[in-house]
PDB file of C-alpha atoms in Angstrom:
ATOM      1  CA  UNK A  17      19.477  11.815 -71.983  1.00 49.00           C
ATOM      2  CA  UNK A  18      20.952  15.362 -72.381  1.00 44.00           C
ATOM      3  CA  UNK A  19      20.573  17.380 -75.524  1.00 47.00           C
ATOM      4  CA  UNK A  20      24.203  18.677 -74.813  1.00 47.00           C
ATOM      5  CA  UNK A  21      27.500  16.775 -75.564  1.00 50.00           C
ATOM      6  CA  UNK A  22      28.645  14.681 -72.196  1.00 50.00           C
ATOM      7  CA  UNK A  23      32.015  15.028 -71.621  1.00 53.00           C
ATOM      8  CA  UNK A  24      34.407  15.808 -74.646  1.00 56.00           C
ATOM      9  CA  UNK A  25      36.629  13.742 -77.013  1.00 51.00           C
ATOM     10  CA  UNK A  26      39.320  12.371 -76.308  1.00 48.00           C
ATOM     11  CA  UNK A  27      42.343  12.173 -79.185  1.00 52.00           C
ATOM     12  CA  UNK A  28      41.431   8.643 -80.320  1.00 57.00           C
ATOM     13  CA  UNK A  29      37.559   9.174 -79.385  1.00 67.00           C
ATOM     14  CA  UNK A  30      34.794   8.710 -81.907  1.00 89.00           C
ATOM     15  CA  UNK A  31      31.643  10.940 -81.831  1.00 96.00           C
ATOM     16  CA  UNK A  32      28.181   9.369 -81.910  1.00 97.00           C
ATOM     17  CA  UNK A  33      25.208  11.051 -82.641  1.00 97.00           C
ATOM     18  CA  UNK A  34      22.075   9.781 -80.627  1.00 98.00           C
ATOM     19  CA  UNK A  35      18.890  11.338 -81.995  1.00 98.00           C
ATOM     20  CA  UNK A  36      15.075  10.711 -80.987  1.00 98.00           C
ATOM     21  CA  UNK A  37      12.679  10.679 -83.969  1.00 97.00           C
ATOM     22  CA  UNK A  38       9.476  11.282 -82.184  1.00 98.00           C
ATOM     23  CA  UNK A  39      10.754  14.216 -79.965  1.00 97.00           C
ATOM     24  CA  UNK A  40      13.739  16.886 -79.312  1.00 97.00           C
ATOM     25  CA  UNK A  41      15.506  14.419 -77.495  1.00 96.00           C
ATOM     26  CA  UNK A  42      19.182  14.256 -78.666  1.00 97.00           C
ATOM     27  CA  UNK A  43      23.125  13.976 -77.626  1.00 96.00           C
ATOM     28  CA  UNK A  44      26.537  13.290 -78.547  1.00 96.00           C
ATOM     29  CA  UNK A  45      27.919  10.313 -76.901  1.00 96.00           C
ATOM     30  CA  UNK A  46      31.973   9.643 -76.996  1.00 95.00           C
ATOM     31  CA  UNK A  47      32.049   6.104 -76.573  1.00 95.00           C
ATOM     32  CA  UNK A  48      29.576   3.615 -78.549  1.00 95.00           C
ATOM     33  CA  UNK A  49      28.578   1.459 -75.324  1.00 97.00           C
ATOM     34  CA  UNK A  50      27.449   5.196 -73.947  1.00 97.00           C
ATOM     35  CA  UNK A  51      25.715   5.750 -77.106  1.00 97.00           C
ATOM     36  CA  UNK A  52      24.086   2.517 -76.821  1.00 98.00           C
ATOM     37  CA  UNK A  53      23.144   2.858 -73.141  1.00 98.00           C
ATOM     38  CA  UNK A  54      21.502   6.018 -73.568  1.00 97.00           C
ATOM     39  CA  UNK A  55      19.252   4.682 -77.260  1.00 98.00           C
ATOM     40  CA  UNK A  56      18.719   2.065 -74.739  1.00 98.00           C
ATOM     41  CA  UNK A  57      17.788   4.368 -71.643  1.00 97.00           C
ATOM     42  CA  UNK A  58      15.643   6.549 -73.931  1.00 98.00           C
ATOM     43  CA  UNK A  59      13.633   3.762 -76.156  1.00 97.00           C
ATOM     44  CA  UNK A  60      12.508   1.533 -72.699  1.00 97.00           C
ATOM     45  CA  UNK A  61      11.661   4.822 -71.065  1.00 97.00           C
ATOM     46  CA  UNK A  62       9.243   6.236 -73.971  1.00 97.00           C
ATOM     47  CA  UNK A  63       9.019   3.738 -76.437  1.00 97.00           C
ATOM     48  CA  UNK A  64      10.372   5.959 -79.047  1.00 98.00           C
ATOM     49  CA  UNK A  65      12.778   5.235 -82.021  1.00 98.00           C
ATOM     50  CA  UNK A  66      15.751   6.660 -81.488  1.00 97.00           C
ATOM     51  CA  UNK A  67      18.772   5.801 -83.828  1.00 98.00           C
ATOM     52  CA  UNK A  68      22.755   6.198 -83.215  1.00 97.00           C
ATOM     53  CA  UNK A  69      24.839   7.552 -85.825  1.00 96.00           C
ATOM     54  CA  UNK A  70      28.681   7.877 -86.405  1.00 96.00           C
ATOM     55  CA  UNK A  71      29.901  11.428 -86.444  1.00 93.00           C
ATOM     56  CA  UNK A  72      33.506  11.530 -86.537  1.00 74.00           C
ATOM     57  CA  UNK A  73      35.952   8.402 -86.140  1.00 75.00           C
ATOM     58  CA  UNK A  74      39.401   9.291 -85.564  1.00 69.00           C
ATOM     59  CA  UNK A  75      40.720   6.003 -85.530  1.00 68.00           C
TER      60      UNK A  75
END
């Protein structure tokens, strides 16, 4: 997981906001399945708790 937005939004794109509690970790995702991949990616990794949250929904 990056602590930089991947990729950029597309006109119809949400924005979600994938944050580790337990260390820096953090991203903006553009898609909720990448969102969810990269909670997922993160929390089997380090056993952390890491949340998503909605930023911006265009639709």
């Amino acid at each position: 997981m990056t602590r930089a937005a991947d990729g950029g939004p597309s006109e119809s794109a949400s924005a979600y906001h994938v944050v580790c509690h337990d260390c820096q970790t953090e991203s903006v995702a553009f898609a909720e399945d990448e969102a969810e991949a990269q909670l997922s990616e993160h929390r089997s990794e380090t056993g952390h708790n890491v949340e998503i949250a909605l930023l911006a929904d265009s639709g």
